[in-house]
CSV table of C-alpha atoms and ligand atoms in Angstrom, one decimal:
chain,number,residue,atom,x,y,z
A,140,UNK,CA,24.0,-109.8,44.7
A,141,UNK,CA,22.5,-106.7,46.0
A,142,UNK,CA,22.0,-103.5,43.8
A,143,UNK,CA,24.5,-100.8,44.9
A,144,UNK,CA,25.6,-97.4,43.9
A,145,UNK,CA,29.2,-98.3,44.7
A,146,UNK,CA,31.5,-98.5,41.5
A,147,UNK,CA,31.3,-102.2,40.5
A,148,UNK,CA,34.7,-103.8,39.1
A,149,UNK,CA,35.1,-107.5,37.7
A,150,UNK,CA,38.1,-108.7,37.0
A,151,UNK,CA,38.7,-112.0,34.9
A,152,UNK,CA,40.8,-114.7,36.3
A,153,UNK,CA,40.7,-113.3,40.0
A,154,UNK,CA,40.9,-116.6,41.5
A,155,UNK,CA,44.8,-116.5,42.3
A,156,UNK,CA,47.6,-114.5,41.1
A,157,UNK,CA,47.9,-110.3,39.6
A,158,UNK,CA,43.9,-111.1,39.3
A,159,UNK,CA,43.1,-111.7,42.8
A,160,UNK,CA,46.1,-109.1,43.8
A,161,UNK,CA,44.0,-106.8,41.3
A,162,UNK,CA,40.6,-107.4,43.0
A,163,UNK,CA,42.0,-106.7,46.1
A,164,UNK,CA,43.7,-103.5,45.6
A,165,UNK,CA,40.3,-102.1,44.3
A,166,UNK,CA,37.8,-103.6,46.7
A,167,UNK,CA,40.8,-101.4,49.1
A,168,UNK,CA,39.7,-98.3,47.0
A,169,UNK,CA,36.1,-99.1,47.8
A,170,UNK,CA,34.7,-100.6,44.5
A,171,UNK,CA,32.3,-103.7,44.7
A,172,UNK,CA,34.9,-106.5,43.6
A,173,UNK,CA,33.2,-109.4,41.2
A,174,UNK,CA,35.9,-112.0,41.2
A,175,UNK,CA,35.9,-113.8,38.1
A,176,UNK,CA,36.9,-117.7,38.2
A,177,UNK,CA,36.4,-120.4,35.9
A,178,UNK,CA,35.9,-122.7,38.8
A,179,UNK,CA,33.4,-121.4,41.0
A,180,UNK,CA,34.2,-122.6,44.5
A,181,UNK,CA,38.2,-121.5,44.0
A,182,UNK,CA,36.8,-118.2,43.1
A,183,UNK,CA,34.1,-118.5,46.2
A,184,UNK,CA,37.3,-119.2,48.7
A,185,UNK,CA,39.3,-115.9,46.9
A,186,UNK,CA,36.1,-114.0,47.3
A,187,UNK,CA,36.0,-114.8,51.0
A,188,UNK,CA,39.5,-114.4,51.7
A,189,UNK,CA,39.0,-110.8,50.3
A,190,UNK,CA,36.0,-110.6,52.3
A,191,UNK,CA,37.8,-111.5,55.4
A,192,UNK,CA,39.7,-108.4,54.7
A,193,UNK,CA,36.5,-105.9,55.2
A,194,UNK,CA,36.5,-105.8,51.1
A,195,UNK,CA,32.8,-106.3,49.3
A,196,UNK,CA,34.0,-109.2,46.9
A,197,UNK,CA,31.7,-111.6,45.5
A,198,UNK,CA,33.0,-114.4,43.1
A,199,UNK,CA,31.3,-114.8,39.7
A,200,UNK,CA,31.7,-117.8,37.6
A,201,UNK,CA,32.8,-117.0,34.6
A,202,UNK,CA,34.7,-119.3,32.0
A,203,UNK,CA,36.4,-116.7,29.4
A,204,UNK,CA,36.4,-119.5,26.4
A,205,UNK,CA,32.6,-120.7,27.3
A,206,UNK,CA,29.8,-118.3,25.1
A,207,UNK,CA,27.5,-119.6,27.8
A,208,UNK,CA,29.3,-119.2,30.8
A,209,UNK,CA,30.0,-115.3,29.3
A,210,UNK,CA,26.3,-114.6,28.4
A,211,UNK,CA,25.2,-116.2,32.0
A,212,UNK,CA,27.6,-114.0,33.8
A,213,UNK,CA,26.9,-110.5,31.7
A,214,UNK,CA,23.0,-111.5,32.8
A,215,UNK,CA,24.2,-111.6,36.5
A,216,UNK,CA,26.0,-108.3,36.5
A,217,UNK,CA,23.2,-106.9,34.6
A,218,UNK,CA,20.6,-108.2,36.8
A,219,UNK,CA,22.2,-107.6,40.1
A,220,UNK,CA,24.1,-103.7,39.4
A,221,UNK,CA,22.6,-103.0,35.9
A,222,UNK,CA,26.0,-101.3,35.2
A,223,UNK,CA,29.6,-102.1,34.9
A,224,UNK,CA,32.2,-99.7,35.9
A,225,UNK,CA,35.1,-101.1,35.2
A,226,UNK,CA,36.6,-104.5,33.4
A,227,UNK,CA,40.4,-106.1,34.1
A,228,UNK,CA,40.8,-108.1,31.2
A,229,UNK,CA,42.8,-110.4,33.1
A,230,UNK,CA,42.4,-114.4,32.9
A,231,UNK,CA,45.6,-115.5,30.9
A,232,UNK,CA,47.5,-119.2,30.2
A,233,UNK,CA,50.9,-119.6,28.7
A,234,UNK,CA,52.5,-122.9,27.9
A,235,UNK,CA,55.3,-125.4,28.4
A,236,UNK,CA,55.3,-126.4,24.7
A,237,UNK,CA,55.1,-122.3,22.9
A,238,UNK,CA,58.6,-121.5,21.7
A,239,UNK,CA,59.9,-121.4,18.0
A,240,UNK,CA,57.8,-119.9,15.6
A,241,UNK,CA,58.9,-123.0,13.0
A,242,UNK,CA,57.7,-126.0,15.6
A,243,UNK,CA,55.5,-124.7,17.9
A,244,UNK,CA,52.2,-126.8,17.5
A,245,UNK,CA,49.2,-125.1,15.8
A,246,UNK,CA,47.2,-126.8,18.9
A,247,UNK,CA,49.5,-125.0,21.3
A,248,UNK,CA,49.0,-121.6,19.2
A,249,UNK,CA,45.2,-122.0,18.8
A,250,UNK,CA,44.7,-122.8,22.5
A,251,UNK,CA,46.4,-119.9,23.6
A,252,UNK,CA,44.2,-117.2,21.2
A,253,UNK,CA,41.7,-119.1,22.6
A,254,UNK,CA,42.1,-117.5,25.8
A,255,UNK,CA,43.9,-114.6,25.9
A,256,UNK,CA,43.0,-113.1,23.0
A,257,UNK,CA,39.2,-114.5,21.6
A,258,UNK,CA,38.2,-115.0,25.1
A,259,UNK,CA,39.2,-111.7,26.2
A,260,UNK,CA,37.5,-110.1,22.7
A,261,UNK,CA,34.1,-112.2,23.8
A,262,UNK,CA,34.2,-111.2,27.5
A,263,UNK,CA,34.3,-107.1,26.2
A,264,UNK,CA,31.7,-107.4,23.9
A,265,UNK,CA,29.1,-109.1,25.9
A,266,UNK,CA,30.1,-106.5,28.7
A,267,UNK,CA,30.1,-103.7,26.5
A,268,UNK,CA,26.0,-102.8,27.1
A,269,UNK,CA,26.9,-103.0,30.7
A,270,UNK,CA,29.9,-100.7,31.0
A,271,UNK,CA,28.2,-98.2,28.3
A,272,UNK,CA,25.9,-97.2,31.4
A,273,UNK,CA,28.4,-96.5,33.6
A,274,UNK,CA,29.2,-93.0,34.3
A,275,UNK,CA,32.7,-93.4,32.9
A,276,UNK,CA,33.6,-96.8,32.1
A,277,UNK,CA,37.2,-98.4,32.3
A,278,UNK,CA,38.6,-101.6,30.2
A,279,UNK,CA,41.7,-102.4,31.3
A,280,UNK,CA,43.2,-105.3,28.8
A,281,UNK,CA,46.0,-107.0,30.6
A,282,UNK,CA,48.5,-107.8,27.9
A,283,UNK,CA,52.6,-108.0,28.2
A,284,UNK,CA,55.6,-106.7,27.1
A,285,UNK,CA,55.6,-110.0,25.3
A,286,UNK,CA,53.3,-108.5,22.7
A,287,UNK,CA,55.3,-106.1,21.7
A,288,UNK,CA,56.3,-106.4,18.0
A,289,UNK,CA,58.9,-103.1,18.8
A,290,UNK,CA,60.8,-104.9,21.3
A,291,UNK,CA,60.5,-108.4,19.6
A,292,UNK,CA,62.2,-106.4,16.6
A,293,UNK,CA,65.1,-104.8,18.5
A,294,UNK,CA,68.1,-106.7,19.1
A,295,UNK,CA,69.0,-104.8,21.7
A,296,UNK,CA,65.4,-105.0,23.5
A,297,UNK,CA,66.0,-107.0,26.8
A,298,UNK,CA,63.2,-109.2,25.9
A,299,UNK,CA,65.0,-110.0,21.8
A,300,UNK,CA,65.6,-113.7,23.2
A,301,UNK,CA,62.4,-114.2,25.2
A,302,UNK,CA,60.8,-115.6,22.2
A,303,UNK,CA,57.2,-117.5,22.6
A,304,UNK,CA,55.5,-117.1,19.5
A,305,UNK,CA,51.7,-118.5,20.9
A,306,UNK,CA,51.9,-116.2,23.7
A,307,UNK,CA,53.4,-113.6,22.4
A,308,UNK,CA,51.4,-113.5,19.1
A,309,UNK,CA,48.2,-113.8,21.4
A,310,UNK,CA,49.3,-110.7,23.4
A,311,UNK,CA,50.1,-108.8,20.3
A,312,UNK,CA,46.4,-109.0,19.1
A,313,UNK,CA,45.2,-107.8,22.6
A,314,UNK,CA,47.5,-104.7,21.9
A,315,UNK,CA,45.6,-104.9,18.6
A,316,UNK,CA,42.1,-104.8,19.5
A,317,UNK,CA,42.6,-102.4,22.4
A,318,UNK,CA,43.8,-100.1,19.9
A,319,UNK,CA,40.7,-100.7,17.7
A,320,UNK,CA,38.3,-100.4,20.6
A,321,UNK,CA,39.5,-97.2,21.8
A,322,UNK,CA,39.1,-96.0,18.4
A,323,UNK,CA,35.6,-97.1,18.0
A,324,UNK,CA,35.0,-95.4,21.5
A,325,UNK,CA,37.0,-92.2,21.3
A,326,UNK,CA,33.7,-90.3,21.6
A,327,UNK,CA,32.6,-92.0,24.8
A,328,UNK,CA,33.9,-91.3,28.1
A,329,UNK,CA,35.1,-95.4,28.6
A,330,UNK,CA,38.7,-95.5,28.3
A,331,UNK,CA,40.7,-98.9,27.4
A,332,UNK,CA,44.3,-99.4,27.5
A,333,UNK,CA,46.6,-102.7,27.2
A,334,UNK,CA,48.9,-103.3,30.6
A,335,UNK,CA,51.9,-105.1,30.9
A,336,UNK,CA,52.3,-105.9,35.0
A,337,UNK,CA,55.7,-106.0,34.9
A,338,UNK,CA,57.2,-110.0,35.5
A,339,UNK,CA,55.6,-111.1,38.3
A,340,UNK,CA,56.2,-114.2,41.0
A,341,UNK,CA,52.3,-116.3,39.7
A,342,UNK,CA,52.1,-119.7,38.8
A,343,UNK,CA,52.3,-118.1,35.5
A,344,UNK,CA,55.8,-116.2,36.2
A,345,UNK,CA,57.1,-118.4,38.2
A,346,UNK,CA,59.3,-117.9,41.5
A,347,UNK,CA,61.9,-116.4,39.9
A,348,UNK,CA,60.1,-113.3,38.6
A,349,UNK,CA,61.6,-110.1,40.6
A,350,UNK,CA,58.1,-108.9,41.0
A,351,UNK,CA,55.6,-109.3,43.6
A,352,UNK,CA,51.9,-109.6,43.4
A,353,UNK,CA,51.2,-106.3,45.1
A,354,UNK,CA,53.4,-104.6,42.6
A,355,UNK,CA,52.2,-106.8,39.7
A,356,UNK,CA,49.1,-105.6,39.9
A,357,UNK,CA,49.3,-102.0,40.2
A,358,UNK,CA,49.5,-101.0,36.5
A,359,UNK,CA,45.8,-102.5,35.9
A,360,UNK,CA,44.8,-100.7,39.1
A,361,UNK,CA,45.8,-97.4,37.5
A,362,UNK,CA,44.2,-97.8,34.3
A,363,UNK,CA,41.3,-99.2,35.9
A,364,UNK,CA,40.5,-96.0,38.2
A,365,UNK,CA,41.9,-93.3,35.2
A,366,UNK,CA,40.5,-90.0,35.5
A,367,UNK,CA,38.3,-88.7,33.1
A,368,UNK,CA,41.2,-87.0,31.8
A,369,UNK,CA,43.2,-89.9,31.5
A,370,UNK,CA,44.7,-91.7,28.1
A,371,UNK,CA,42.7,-94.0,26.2
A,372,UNK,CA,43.9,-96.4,23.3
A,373,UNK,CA,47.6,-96.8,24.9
A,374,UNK,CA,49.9,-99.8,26.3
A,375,UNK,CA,51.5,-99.1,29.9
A,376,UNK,CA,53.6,-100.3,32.5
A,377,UNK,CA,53.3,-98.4,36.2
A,378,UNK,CA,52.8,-95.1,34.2
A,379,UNK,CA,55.3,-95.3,31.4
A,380,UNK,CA,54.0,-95.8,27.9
A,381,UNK,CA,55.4,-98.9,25.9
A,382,UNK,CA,56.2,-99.0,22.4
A,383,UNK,CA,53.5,-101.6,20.7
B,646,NAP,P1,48.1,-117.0,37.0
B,646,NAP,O1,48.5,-116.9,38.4
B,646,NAP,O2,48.4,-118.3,36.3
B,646,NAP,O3,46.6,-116.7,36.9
B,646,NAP,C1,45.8,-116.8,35.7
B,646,NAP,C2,44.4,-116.6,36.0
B,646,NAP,O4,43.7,-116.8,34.8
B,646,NAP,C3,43.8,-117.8,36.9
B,646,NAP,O5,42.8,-117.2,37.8
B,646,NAP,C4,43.2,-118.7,35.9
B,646,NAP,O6,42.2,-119.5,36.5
B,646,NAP,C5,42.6,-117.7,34.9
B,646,NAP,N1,42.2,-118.4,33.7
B,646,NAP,C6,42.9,-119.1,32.8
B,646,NAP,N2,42.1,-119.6,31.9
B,646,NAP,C7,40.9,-119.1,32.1
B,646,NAP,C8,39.6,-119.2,31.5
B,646,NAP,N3,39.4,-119.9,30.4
B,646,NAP,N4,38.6,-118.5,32.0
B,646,NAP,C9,38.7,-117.8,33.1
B,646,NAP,N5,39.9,-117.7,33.8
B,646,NAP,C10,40.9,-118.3,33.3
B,646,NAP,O7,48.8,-115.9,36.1
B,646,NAP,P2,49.1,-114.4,36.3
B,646,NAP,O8,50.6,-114.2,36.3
B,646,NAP,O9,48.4,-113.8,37.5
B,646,NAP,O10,48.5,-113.7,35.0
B,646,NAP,C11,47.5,-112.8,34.9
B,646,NAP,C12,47.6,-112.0,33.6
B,646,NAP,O11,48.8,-111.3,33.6
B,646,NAP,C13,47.6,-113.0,32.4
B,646,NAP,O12,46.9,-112.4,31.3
B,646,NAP,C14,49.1,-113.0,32.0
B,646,NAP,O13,49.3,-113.3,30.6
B,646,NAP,C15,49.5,-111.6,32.3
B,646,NAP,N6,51.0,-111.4,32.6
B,646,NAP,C16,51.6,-112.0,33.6
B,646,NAP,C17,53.0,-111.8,33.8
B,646,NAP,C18,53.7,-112.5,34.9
B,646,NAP,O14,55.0,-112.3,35.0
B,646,NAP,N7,53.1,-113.2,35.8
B,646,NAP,C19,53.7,-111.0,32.9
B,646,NAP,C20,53.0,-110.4,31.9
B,646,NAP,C21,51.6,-110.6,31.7
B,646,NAP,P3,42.5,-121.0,37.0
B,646,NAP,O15,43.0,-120.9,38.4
B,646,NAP,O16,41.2,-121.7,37.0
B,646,NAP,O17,43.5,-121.6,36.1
């Protein structure tokens, strides 16, 4: 990696998916793209497929539930930029086994906070130092309208029966901590909001998800390039403000 005054952007989970669809759109508005992957040679064949599109995208490894692998890659970033501009929260996993809250396995609970929630909490934190020097840092935590305890409530919520409570729960404490965050930051100019994407055809969403990719990942695009004058501490969908 070479130093640059370009805004730098990585995004978690950019590998495949609203991640990779999320690295693109911004390497497209000119940021230097650090496409985080787990595995590093999938995120090394993203990175040059973005590449192969004029885009500056590099892959970083960087395994959201390994301390190490989060430290290592906070150490590249700082070493190679010194800065972070802006975050996408992104990487996510969901499961065959979540459903009722009465049955679901604790292991199937546990693993998913493991991810989406303490592994997105770990990534912010080591990157914090990083995006604190940037000139107007964005964290953009990609939750879902899953997490919302609102609709979950309303029987009349179009989402009442969509009931995963590992998932669900796990995005409910991103909303959580993105509210806490933006607190504690209120004074700085870093903003950090909670996205849902919408439902969107990934392995994730499957095929019959009415969105695509390119829409899918608009909504962290917007809260990743916010202007200064932008909200901070809120939970959106392309523009519209959801009800936690
Ligand atoms: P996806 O296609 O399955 O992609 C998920 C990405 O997360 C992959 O790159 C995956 O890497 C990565 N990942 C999983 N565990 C990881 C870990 N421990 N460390 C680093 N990366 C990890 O899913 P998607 O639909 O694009 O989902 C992206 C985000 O959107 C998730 O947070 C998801 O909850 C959220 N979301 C999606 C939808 C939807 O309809 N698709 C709706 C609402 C919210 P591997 O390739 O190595 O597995």
């Amino acid at each position: 990696m070479a130093n640059s005054e370009k805004r730098i952007a990585m995004i978690t989970g950019a590998n495949k998916g609203i991640g990779l669809e999320t690295a693109r759109q911004l390497g497209q508005l000119g940021f230097t793209v650090l496409v985080g992957c787990r595995d590093l040679s999938r995120g090394k064949e993203a990175a040059s497929k973005l590449a192969g599109e004029k885009l500056d995208a590099q892959a970083i490894e960087l395994d959201v539930t390994s301390e190490s692998s989060i430290k290592a890659a906070a150490g590249r970033i700082e070493g190679a930029f010194g800065r972070l501009d802006v975050l996408v929260n992104n990487a996510g996993v969901g499961a065959r086994d979540d459903g009722a809250a009465s049955s679901t396995p604790l292991s199937v609970v546990r693993r998913m906070f493991e991810t989406n929630y303490f592994g997105l909490v770990a990534v912010t934190q080591a990157m914090l130092p990083l995006i604190r020097k940037s000139a107007g840092g964005r964290i953009v935590n990609v939750s879902s309208i899953l997490g919302s305890i609102s609709e979950h409530a309303d029987p009349n919520s179009v989402i009442y029966q969509m009931k995963m409570v590992a998932y669900d729960s796990s995005k409910t404490a991103v909303n959580a901590f993105t509210v806490h965050l933006a607190y504690e930051l209120r004074d700085t100019k870093i903003k950090v909001n909670a996205a849902h994407p919408g439902w969107v055809k990934t392995d994730l969403g499957g095929p019959q998800a009415p969105l695509e990719v390119a829409q899918g990942a608009k909504t962290s695009v917007m809260l990743a390039t916010l202007p200064d004058s932008g909200p901070s501490g809120g939970y959106y969908h392309m523009g519209v403000h959801l009800r936690w």
